Amino acid sequence: MTEPTRADRFSFGLWTVGWQARDPFGDPTRPPLDPVEAVHRLADLGAYGVTCHDDDLIPFGSTAAERDRLIARFRTALAETGLVVPMMTTNLFTHPVFKDGGFTSNDRTVRRFALRKVARNIDLAAEFGAQTYVLWGGREGSEYDGAKDVRAALDRYREAVDVLAGYVQERGYGIRLALEPKPNEPRGDILLPTVGHALAFIANLDHSDIVGVNPEVGHEQMAGLNYASGVAQALWADKLFHIDLNSQRGIKFDQDLAFGHGDLVNAFFLVDLLEHGGPDGGPSYSGPRHFDYKPSRTEDIDGVWASAAANMRMYLLLRERAAAYRTDPRVARAREESGVDNLRIPTLGQGETFADLLADRSAFEDFDADKAGERGYGFVRLNQLAIEHLVGVRPA
Amino acid sequence: MTEPTRADRFSFGLWTVGWQARDPFGDPTRPPLDPVEAVHRLADLGAYGVTCHDDDLIPFGSTAAERDRLIARFRTALAETGLVVPMMTTNLFTHPVFKDGGFTSNDRTVRRFALRKVARNIDLAAEFGAQTYVLWGGREGSEYDGAKDVRAALDRYREAVDVLAGYVQERGYGIRLALEPKPNEPRGDILLPTVGHALAFIANLDHSDIVGVNPEVGHEQMAGLNYASGVAQALWADKLFHIDLNSQRGIKFDQDLAFGHGDLVNAFFLVDLLEHGGPDGGPSYSGPRHFDYKPSRTEDIDGVWASAAANMRMYLLLRERAAAYRTDPRVARAREESGVDNLRIPTLGQGETFADLLADRSAFEDFDADKAGERGYGFVRLNQLAIEHLVGVRPA
Amino acid sequence: MTEPTRADRFSFGLWTVGWQARDPFGDPTRPPLDPVEAVHRLADLGAYGVTCHDDDLIPFGSTAAERDRLIARFRTALAETGLVVPMMTTNLFTHPVFKDGGFTSNDRTVRRFALRKVARNIDLAAEFGAQTYVLWGGREGSEYDGAKDVRAALDRYREAVDVLAGYVQERGYGIRLALEPKPNEPRGDILLPTVGHALAFIANLDHSDIVGVNPEVGHEQMAGLNYASGVAQALWADKLFHIDLNSQRGIKFDQDLAFGHGDLVNAFFLVDLLEHGGPDGGPSYSGPRHFDYKPSRTEDIDGVWASAAANMRMYLLLRERAAAYRTDPRVARAREESGVDNLRIPTLGQGETFADLLADRSAFEDFDADKAGERGYGFVRLNQLAIEHLVGVRPA
Amino acid sequence: MTEPTRADRFSFGLWTVGWQARDPFGDPTRPPLDPVEAVHRLADLGAYGVTCHDDDLIPFGSTAAERDRLIARFRTALAETGLVVPMMTTNLFTHPVFKDGGFTSNDRTVRRFALRKVARNIDLAAEFGAQTYVLWGGREGSEYDGAKDVRAALDRYREAVDVLAGYVQERGYGIRLALEPKPNEPRGDILLPTVGHALAFIANLDHSDIVGVNPEVGHEQMAGLNYASGVAQALWADKLFHIDLNSQRGIKFDQDLAFGHGDLVNAFFLVDLLEHGGPDGGPSYSGPRHFDYKPSRTEDIDGVWASAAANMRMYLLLRERAAAYRTDPRVARAREESGVDNLRIPTLGQGETFADLLADRSAFEDFDADKAGERGYGFVRLNQLAIEHLVGVRPA
C-alpha cells in the first residue's frame, strides 16, 4: 500500500533530483545528473511523470542542433520508461539578464526576450503532451519599494500572461497555465506573493479561464500561512491546476524538504483534502502529485534517490492514515459534535429571502446569545483524534 | 504643514482611543472613555471623522431605549464638532457566541444571528451617512485543520457578503463594503488571511462591484508581506475602498502601534503611493486616512491623546518628505536609470501582435542576453536617495 | 501504556485548565474554575502535580484571612488527592501596576513591590514543598527602543534574581529558581527573549548555581527557533530545571495549544531527548512534565478536560514511538552511517595536544578535502525512519 | 559631517563588495573583483579597514607559492592605502567537505581539518595585525532533529573554540575570538542561533575571557529579535568584541542589505547605543564599524561602490540624528517622565538588605498598587520625539 505505482500519478522536476546542491554559501556537492538517468531512476522508483524547465533539459544558449539532440534522447528515455511529461515551465531566473525579472523587468528588451523564451518552450511542452505550463515569477519583484512600480508591474504581468494564454489557445495546445506564488527569495518581495494574490490577479485576466495556480507547500508556509487552507481556497475558486509538494520548517529561507518532513499535521490534512475532500468524499484534485523539493546538500546520489522515494512514501502513508480517519465512526461523531458539516448548510433556508430572515424573531430578537455562547465545539477532541490517526493509533 | 486639518481626512475608530488596554495577560489600565468625549477630543486634534463598531457605541444587549439614547447623544456630539462618520463596522468577535466565527460559525443559528447583527448596524451606518461598511472576520477561522471545512466556510462567507451587499443595494444606501484581511489572531488561522485572498474572494461574489478591501498595515506585515505592495495590488484591482493605518514591528502578535512607529521605510513609500502614486502624480486614493491603532497599555489618558496626535503628525511628515522626493530632479534621474517608468511601456508595441513579436529576431535570436545582463539597475542608489529624503536630507 | 500514572510526573498549572478564555478580542467563554475542583479533576485524569501563580489561588488584594482560607482548602484538596505542588510562580503581569514590568519597571516603587510579592509567594511555595520557583518576566521589556535602557534593565533583573536566590538560600528552602524566556507578547520585545539569552544572563549572576531555565515550547518557536535544540543547550549547561510543554503553529501570537498539536516532529524529538537522550540512553531530565497550555476558547468545560487528557496522551504516545525508534536496529545502522555518534568522539585524540594536531600531516596537508566532500551523510533516510516511527510504521 | 574619515573606523569584508551575486536561483551577475582593487576603492571611499576570510584572499587549494604571492600583493595594497586589517575569519562553509559543518561535523576527519584551516589563518591574521578573529559557524547545525546530537555538538564546539583560544594565547597573538550567531541558512537550524545562545556558550568555555560575540543586524532580525537589545545584552556581558552592520526586512532569507535600508528605527537606536550609550553618554563600543552586506544582485560595479558608500553615509546620518536626540532638552524631559533613567537606581537602597525591604511596609503592605497603576509612562510621546529626530525634524 505504500509502494508507489503509476496510478498514484507521482511526478518530479528534473531540477529536484538533479539539484547539484549549490546554495548561497556553498559550492555544489554533487555532480550533474543526466536527465536520461533521472528519467530511468524515477521510473524505477514508481513515478509516472517528469517535469522540467527549458534550461534543465537544454542548457541556456545551446545551439539548435544541440537542442534537437538533447530533446531526442530525452524522448527516447520517456519512450523506454513510459514516463510522461505532465507539466513544463521556463527558467526566467538563473541567467543575469533576468536579475530584475522577466515579464516585469524594468527593461523592456528583457520583457520581450522573456516572452519569447516562454513561447518557445510552450511549443516544446505541447510536443511532449504536457497539460500544464507553470509560470513561477521568482525574479518578478524587488528589494526596494521605490524600485518597482507595482501597478505597472501587474499591468505587464497581465499583458504577458494574457498574451501567452492567447498563444496557447490559438495554437490549440490544450495546455492550461498555472501561476506559482512565492512571497520572497530570491527577491526581497515577490509579486503575487501568496495563493490569494495569484488568484486575485487571475480574476483580472482576459484569459482567466485557462489560468490557475500551482501552490507550493513551502512557499505559503514561508508567509506563515496555512497551506491546506490556501489549497482549499484555490479548489473553491476552481483554480487548482497543479500542485507542488515538499516541506518547510517555519518562516525562513526556502527549504524544499521532502514532503512530510516539515509540518506533518498540515501535510496530513492536505492529503486528506486532496484524497477525500471532494463533495462525495472522493478526491478533490485529480492532477499529478508533483514533488518540487531538494535533496539536502549533505546527501550523495544514493541519498538523492532515498529522498525521492521518501516523498512518495510519505504521501502514501498519509493517504492511508487519512482513509482510516475518514472511515472511523468516532471521527464522524466528533465532526458532528463540532458542527463541521453544519457549515455546508446555507445560512438562509431554501427559498428564504433576506427579508424573511429579517422578520425571523428567533434569529435575533428572541435568540439567546449568552446561551448559544455556552456551546462547546469539541475541536480539541476532534484534533486529537486526527493526530492519533496520523500517528497510527487504531480505534479500540 | 504638520498640523492636521479636516482637509486631510483623518479618522479614528472609537475603539482606538477608547481601548482600555486589556491584553491577553493583563487587566485594563485605563477607565472607559465616553464616545462623546472621544468625538470632542478627536475634533480638537484635527480629525475629520470617527468610526465605530456597533458595540463601541451601544453595548451588546442594550435595550432599544438605551440604544436610542446613546445614538442621540453621539449625534449631538457629531453635530457640535462637525465630525463625520465615514465608516462603520460590526463587532462579531467579542461575545462568546462568536467564538467559532460569525458568518462561518459551525453553528447555523450563530450565522443567522451574525447576519442580523450586521444588518441592523448597516441601517445605523446609513443613518450616519457612512460611505463604507467594513467587515473584519477576525473569528472566521480555526486553530485545527480538521475543525473547519474551508470550502464550505467560503461558501457561507460568500453567501453572507452577497446577502448583505444585496441588502445595501436594495435599500439604496450608497454604501460599499470593505473586507479587512488578517492572517491570524485571535484565531490560529483566519479565512481571507491577506489582501490577496480577500481580493480573490471578492472576484467570486455576485455583488463584487460594491465590495472591496480595507487593508491594515499590521495585518499584512504579520504575514511578512510588503504592505505598500499589497495596497498597490488593491489599487490595481480598483478595490481600495478604505485603509487602516497603524504599525507593526515584524511577524508577531498584532501590535497596532501608531502609524510610522514600525517599518518606517515602508510607511514612507505607502504615503508616497497614496499621495503621489496616481497616474498623473496625484493621489491614488481619496478616501479617509483611517487610524486603527492602540495607544500602548503603558499610557494614561494624556498618552492616549499624544498617541492619537502622533499618528496624524507621522502621516503629515511622511507626506512632506514624499513630496520632496517626488520633485527632486536627482530622484527623477535615478528612476530613469533604474527603468522605473520603463515598466509602464507595454511589452508589445502599439499594434504589435504576438505573432509580430515571434517574428522579431531582435527580441530573441539576435538578442545578446549576456550583454543585457551586464546592465546595472542602480536600485541601491535610488533607495538611498529615498531614505535620505525620508530622514530629511535636502538636496545640496 | 498511554494511560497516565503518577510515575509519569505530569503536572498542570491552575491557570491552564482554569483559563476563562478571555483573549485580546473576546470576553471569557467559560466560568471561573474552582482550584479545588481543578485539583480533583487533574488527579482523576492521572496527573501527579499542580502548579500555580499566587493570584491563581489567592486573588490579588485578598485579605489575610481570605488568603488563609483559600490556602487551607487548597491544602485539603491536595491531601485528598495526593497531588503535589512541584512548582510555583508569581503573577507580575496582570495588574496595571506591572504595565512596565516588575523587576525592571521604570518605576522603582514598582520594582520594590514586585520583589515583595515574589518573596511572599516563595514562602508559600516552600510551605507547599515546591522544588522549583519559576520567574516569567512577561512584562519586562518594551515596545519602543528608547523607552528601556536594556543594560540598566539587566542590572535590575540581576539584582532581583540574586536577591531572591539569596533569600531562598538563607531560608534554607531548597528551592531552585527557573527563568522562563519569551521573545514578545504581551510586550513588543521582552528581555531574555530566548533560552540562550536566559542562560547567558544566569552566567552573570552571583547565585547562578540555583538559577536555571524553564523553556516553553511555544515561546522558542515564536522566534522560529528549534525547541528541542534549545532544551538540549539548556541540558548541556546543566540548567534544565523545569519544562513547559505545549504547542505552537509557527511564528505568531502565543497559541498555547495542547502538546503535540503543533510541530509534531519536533515534539517527537523532544520527547526522545527527555526520555532517551541521557548518556546511557536513559532519561536526560527527571523533573515534572509540566503542561502550560490553554484549552481553546471554543471549548466548554468538557473540552477543557478532554484537552488536559490530550496533553498527557500525546506525551505518552510520543514516548512509546521514541522507544521503538531507539531500539530499531535499522535506526542504529542509519545513525552509524550518518555519523551521529561519531560526534561524541573528541576531535583531538586522547592525550593529543593541539601542537600534535598541527604536526599531523594527515589532518591537513595530506587530507583529500575533495574526496571527503563526496561523502553522503544519509540524513534524509534517517529522518524518514524517524517519521515512520512517529507515524507508527513498524519495521518489517 | 557625512563624509567618512578613517577616524570613523569603517571596515568592509572583501566578500561584500566582492560578492559576485550568485544566489540560490541565479548565476553571478558580476565578474570577480581583485582584492587589491577592493582595497584601493574602499580606501578612496573613506574606509579605514578591510577584512577577509582565508579563501577570499587565497582560493581554497592554492599552492604555497600562490598563497605567498597573493598575500604579498595584498600587503602592498594595504601599504599603499594605509588600510588596516582589524579582523579576519575562516571559510568553513563553501567547500563540500564542510557540508555537515566544520567544528561539529559528524565526520571527525573534517573536524580536524577545520581546526587546522582556522589555525593557519589565525597565523596570517596575526601577521596582518588583526585584533579580532571571527568564527561564523554557518554550517554547524542540521535540517533534521535526529541528525545532530546537539549536546555532543556543543561539546565539540567548545573543544574547538577552547583549543583555538589556547593557541592564540600560547602564541601571544593578542587576538580575541568573536562568535557570530545566526539562526538558520544555509542550515535548517544553526547551533548558537542568537546572541544569547552564543553568550551562554561562551560562559562555559575555559578561555571565555578572550571569546566574545560579533552580532550581525540581519541575523538577529531573522529570528524576529530586537537587534539593538541583543547588542545591549552583549555589551552588558562585556562581550561585544566586534559588530556586523547591514540590514534586513523581516523574517525571511538573509538579505544583507546596506545598513539602514531595513528597520530604520532600530538602526537609529543601535547607533545611539554605540555612540552615546556609554555610562557617561559617550560611546559604548570603540571597535570597528564593520559592514557585512551584499550589494544587490541587480547592481553593476558602479552600484557596488554606491552601495558601499551608502552604508557609511547611513551610519553617519544616524550618528548625527542620534546626537541631536541626545542633546534635545525635550527628550531629556520626556525620558525623565518615562522613568528611563530611574531604572539605573538600584531597587534596594544603599546599604539596604533584603530583610530591610521585607520590613518596609511602604513597599508592600501600605503600597497602593491601584494608584501606582494609574501612572502614564509617556512612551509613545518619547518614541515620537525619537522618530522626529530620526527624520530630521528640528525642535522649534
PDB file of N, CA, C and O in Angstrom, chain A residues 30-64:
ATOM      1  N   ARG A  30      27.294  17.765  -5.494  1.00  0.00           N
ATOM      2  CA  ARG A  30      27.003  16.589  -6.331  1.00  0.00           C
ATOM      3  C   ARG A  30      27.280  16.922  -7.794  1.00  0.00           C
ATOM      4  O   ARG A  30      27.054  18.056  -8.234  1.00  0.00           O
ATOM      5  N   PRO A  31      27.735  15.906  -8.546  1.00  0.00           N
ATOM      6  CA  PRO A  31      27.978  16.129  -9.983  1.00  0.00           C
ATOM      7  C   PRO A  31      26.647  16.285 -10.720  1.00  0.00           C
ATOM      8  O   PRO A  31      25.596  15.955 -10.183  1.00  0.00           O
ATOM      9  N   PRO A  32      26.699  16.809 -11.941  1.00  0.00           N
ATOM     10  CA  PRO A  32      25.465  16.913 -12.738  1.00  0.00           C
ATOM     11  C   PRO A  32      24.831  15.537 -12.915  1.00  0.00           C
ATOM     12  O   PRO A  32      25.529  14.524 -12.943  1.00  0.00           O
ATOM     13  N   LEU A  33      23.526  15.538 -13.010  1.00  0.00           N
ATOM     14  CA  LEU A  33      22.795  14.280 -13.228  1.00  0.00           C
ATOM     15  C   LEU A  33      22.205  14.328 -14.632  1.00  0.00           C
ATOM     16  O   LEU A  33      21.487  15.265 -14.983  1.00  0.00           O
ATOM     17  N   ASP A  34      22.504  13.332 -15.403  1.00  0.00           N
ATOM     18  CA  ASP A  34      21.986  13.274 -16.769  1.00  0.00           C
ATOM     19  C   ASP A  34      20.453  13.118 -16.714  1.00  0.00           C
ATOM     20  O   ASP A  34      19.949  12.198 -16.061  1.00  0.00           O
ATOM     21  N   PRO A  35      19.708  14.002 -17.384  1.00  0.00           N
ATOM     22  CA  PRO A  35      18.251  13.873 -17.392  1.00  0.00           C
ATOM     23  C   PRO A  35      17.770  12.491 -17.786  1.00  0.00           C
ATOM     24  O   PRO A  35      16.753  12.012 -17.275  1.00  0.00           O
ATOM     25  N   VAL A  36      18.491  11.844 -18.666  1.00  0.00           N
ATOM     26  CA  VAL A  36      18.092  10.498 -19.092  1.00  0.00           C
ATOM     27  C   VAL A  36      18.187   9.515 -17.928  1.00  0.00           C
ATOM     28  O   VAL A  36      17.292   8.701 -17.698  1.00  0.00           O
ATOM     29  N   GLU A  37      19.234   9.671 -17.133  1.00  0.00           N
ATOM     30  CA  GLU A  37      19.351   8.781 -15.978  1.00  0.00           C
ATOM     31  C   GLU A  37      18.233   9.097 -14.974  1.00  0.00           C
ATOM     32  O   GLU A  37      17.651   8.189 -14.378  1.00  0.00           O
ATOM     33  N   ALA A  38      17.954  10.371 -14.818  1.00  0.00           N
ATOM     34  CA  ALA A  38      16.888  10.767 -13.889  1.00  0.00           C
ATOM     35  C   ALA A  38      15.569  10.091 -14.282  1.00  0.00           C
ATOM     36  O   ALA A  38      14.843   9.564 -13.435  1.00  0.00           O
ATOM     37  N   VAL A  39      15.286  10.124 -15.579  1.00  0.00           N
ATOM     38  CA  VAL A  39      14.037   9.527 -16.057  1.00  0.00           C
ATOM     39  C   VAL A  39      13.985   8.037 -15.706  1.00  0.00           C
ATOM     40  O   VAL A  39      12.993   7.534 -15.171  1.00  0.00           O
ATOM     41  N   HIS A  40      15.082   7.349 -15.964  1.00  0.00           N
ATOM     42  CA  HIS A  40      15.101   5.908 -15.686  1.00  0.00           C
ATOM     43  C   HIS A  40      14.959   5.617 -14.202  1.00  0.00           C
ATOM     44  O   HIS A  40      14.194   4.745 -13.799  1.00  0.00           O
ATOM     45  N   ARG A  41      15.681   6.354 -13.387  1.00  0.00           N
ATOM     46  CA  ARG A  41      15.622   6.084 -11.947  1.00  0.00           C
ATOM     47  C   ARG A  41      14.258   6.424 -11.369  1.00  0.00           C
ATOM     48  O   ARG A  41      13.719   5.710 -10.530  1.00  0.00           O
ATOM     49  N   LEU A  42      13.684   7.538 -11.815  1.00  0.00           N
ATOM     50  CA  LEU A  42      12.355   7.906 -11.305  1.00  0.00           C
ATOM     51  C   LEU A  42      11.321   6.857 -11.708  1.00  0.00           C
ATOM     52  O   LEU A  42      10.435   6.505 -10.923  1.00  0.00           O
ATOM     53  N   ALA A  43      11.452   6.363 -12.911  1.00  0.00           N
ATOM     54  CA  ALA A  43      10.532   5.312 -13.355  1.00  0.00           C
ATOM     55  C   ALA A  43      10.677   4.070 -12.474  1.00  0.00           C
ATOM     56  O   ALA A  43       9.695   3.475 -12.026  1.00  0.00           O
ATOM     57  N   ASP A  44      11.924   3.708 -12.203  1.00  0.00           N
ATOM     58  CA  ASP A  44      12.168   2.539 -11.335  1.00  0.00           C
ATOM     59  C   ASP A  44      11.527   2.717  -9.965  1.00  0.00           C
ATOM     60  O   ASP A  44      11.053   1.771  -9.345  1.00  0.00           O
ATOM     61  N   LEU A  45      11.554   3.951  -9.479  1.00  0.00           N
ATOM     62  CA  LEU A  45      11.043   4.200  -8.130  1.00  0.00           C
ATOM     63  C   LEU A  45       9.526   4.254  -8.078  1.00  0.00           C
ATOM     64  O   LEU A  45       8.949   4.278  -6.998  1.00  0.00           O
ATOM     65  N   GLY A  46       8.887   4.320  -9.247  1.00  0.00           N
ATOM     66  CA  GLY A  46       7.427   4.291  -9.238  1.00  0.00           C
ATOM     67  C   GLY A  46       6.741   5.567  -9.669  1.00  0.00           C
ATOM     68  O   GLY A  46       5.510   5.653  -9.644  1.00  0.00           O
ATOM     69  N   ALA A  47       7.535   6.574 -10.080  1.00  0.00           N
ATOM     70  CA  ALA A  47       6.917   7.808 -10.563  1.00  0.00           C
ATOM     71  C   ALA A  47       6.238   7.559 -11.902  1.00  0.00           C
ATOM     72  O   ALA A  47       6.561   6.591 -12.603  1.00  0.00           O
ATOM     73  N   TYR A  48       5.311   8.406 -12.246  1.00  0.00           N
ATOM     74  CA  TYR A  48       4.664   8.282 -13.555  1.00  0.00           C
ATOM     75  C   TYR A  48       5.035   9.436 -14.467  1.00  0.00           C
ATOM     76  O   TYR A  48       4.808   9.375 -15.675  1.00  0.00           O
ATOM     77  N   GLY A  49       5.608  10.514 -13.866  1.00  0.00           N
ATOM     78  CA  GLY A  49       5.896  11.660 -14.711  1.00  0.00           C
ATOM     79  C   GLY A  49       7.145  12.398 -14.313  1.00  0.00           C
ATOM     80  O   GLY A  49       7.629  12.294 -13.180  1.00  0.00           O
ATOM     81  N   VAL A  50       7.654  13.159 -15.271  1.00  0.00           N
ATOM     82  CA  VAL A  50       8.813  14.009 -15.033  1.00  0.00           C
ATOM     83  C   VAL A  50       8.511  15.373 -15.637  1.00  0.00           C
ATOM     84  O   VAL A  50       7.808  15.463 -16.644  1.00  0.00           O
ATOM     85  N   THR A  51       8.995  16.411 -14.992  1.00  0.00           N
ATOM     86  CA  THR A  51       8.733  17.770 -15.465  1.00  0.00           C
ATOM     87  C   THR A  51      10.052  18.501 -15.568  1.00  0.00           C
ATOM     88  O   THR A  51      11.065  18.049 -15.032  1.00  0.00           O
ATOM     89  N   CYS A  52      10.055  19.629 -16.260  1.00  0.00           N
ATOM     90  CA  CYS A  52      11.327  20.357 -16.345  1.00  0.00           C
ATOM     91  C   CYS A  52      11.156  21.797 -16.814  1.00  0.00           C
ATOM     92  O   CYS A  52      10.156  22.170 -17.412  1.00  0.00           O
ATOM     93  N   HIS A  53      12.156  22.604 -16.479  1.00  0.00           N
ATOM     94  CA  HIS A  53      12.359  23.903 -17.108  1.00  0.00           C
ATOM     95  C   HIS A  53      13.043  23.671 -18.444  1.00  0.00           C
ATOM     96  O   HIS A  53      13.756  22.673 -18.610  1.00  0.00           O
ATOM     97  N   ASP A  54      12.906  24.614 -19.324  1.00  0.00           N
ATOM     98  CA  ASP A  54      13.639  24.521 -20.596  1.00  0.00           C
ATOM     99  C   ASP A  54      15.134  24.287 -20.356  1.00  0.00           C
ATOM    100  O   ASP A  54      15.734  23.379 -20.917  1.00  0.00           O
ATOM    101  N   ASP A  55      15.700  25.075 -19.426  1.00  0.00           N
ATOM    102  CA  ASP A  55      17.158  25.013 -19.234  1.00  0.00           C
ATOM    103  C   ASP A  55      17.626  23.773 -18.484  1.00  0.00           C
ATOM    104  O   ASP A  55      18.826  23.478 -18.466  1.00  0.00           O
ATOM    105  N   ASP A  56      16.709  23.060 -17.842  1.00  0.00           N
ATOM    106  CA  ASP A  56      17.100  21.794 -17.207  1.00  0.00           C
ATOM    107  C   ASP A  56      17.497  20.775 -18.265  1.00  0.00           C
ATOM    108  O   ASP A  56      18.363  19.930 -18.049  1.00  0.00           O
ATOM    109  N   LEU A  57      16.804  20.858 -19.393  1.00  0.00           N
ATOM    110  CA  LEU A  57      16.987  19.874 -20.448  1.00  0.00           C
ATOM    111  C   LEU A  57      18.005  20.369 -21.474  1.00  0.00           C
ATOM    112  O   LEU A  57      18.846  19.617 -21.954  1.00  0.00           O
ATOM    113  N   ILE A  58      17.905  21.654 -21.773  1.00  0.00           N
ATOM    114  CA  ILE A  58      18.714  22.246 -22.841  1.00  0.00           C
ATOM    115  C   ILE A  58      19.393  23.475 -22.258  1.00  0.00           C
ATOM    116  O   ILE A  58      18.767  24.526 -22.097  1.00  0.00           O
ATOM    117  N   PRO A  59      20.675  23.368 -21.930  1.00  0.00           N
ATOM    118  CA  PRO A  59      21.355  24.497 -21.286  1.00  0.00           C
ATOM    119  C   PRO A  59      21.155  25.796 -22.065  1.00  0.00           C
ATOM    120  O   PRO A  59      21.169  25.794 -23.306  1.00  0.00           O
ATOM    121  N   PHE A  60      20.962  26.885 -21.340  1.00  0.00           N
ATOM    122  CA  PHE A  60      20.796  28.219 -21.907  1.00  0.00           C
ATOM    123  C   PHE A  60      21.893  28.466 -22.936  1.00  0.00           C
ATOM    124  O   PHE A  60      23.069  28.264 -22.671  1.00  0.00           O
ATOM    125  N   GLY A  61      21.474  28.868 -24.117  1.00  0.00           N
ATOM    126  CA  GLY A  61      22.457  29.221 -25.134  1.00  0.00           C
ATOM    127  C   GLY A  61      22.881  28.061 -26.024  1.00  0.00           C
ATOM    128  O   GLY A  61      23.772  28.225 -26.856  1.00  0.00           O
ATOM    129  N   SER A  62      22.263  26.899 -25.853  1.00  0.00           N
ATOM    130  CA  SER A  62      22.600  25.754 -26.712  1.00  0.00           C
ATOM    131  C   SER A  62      22.262  26.067 -28.176  1.00  0.00           C
ATOM    132  O   SER A  62      21.317  26.810 -28.466  1.00  0.00           O
ATOM    133  N   THR A  63      22.986  25.462 -29.063  1.00  0.00           N
ATOM    134  CA  THR A  63      22.671  25.618 -30.488  1.00  0.00           C
ATOM    135  C   THR A  63      21.412  24.808 -30.802  1.00  0.00           C
ATOM    136  O   THR A  63      21.015  23.922 -30.035  1.00  0.00           O
ATOM    137  N   ALA A  64      20.839  25.092 -31.949  1.00  0.00           N
ATOM    138  CA  ALA A  64      19.632  24.373 -32.368  1.00  0.00           C
ATOM    139  C   ALA A  64      19.925  22.880 -32.514  1.00  0.00           C
ATOM    140  O   ALA A  64      19.112  22.030 -32.118  1.00  0.00           O
TER     141      ALA A  64
END
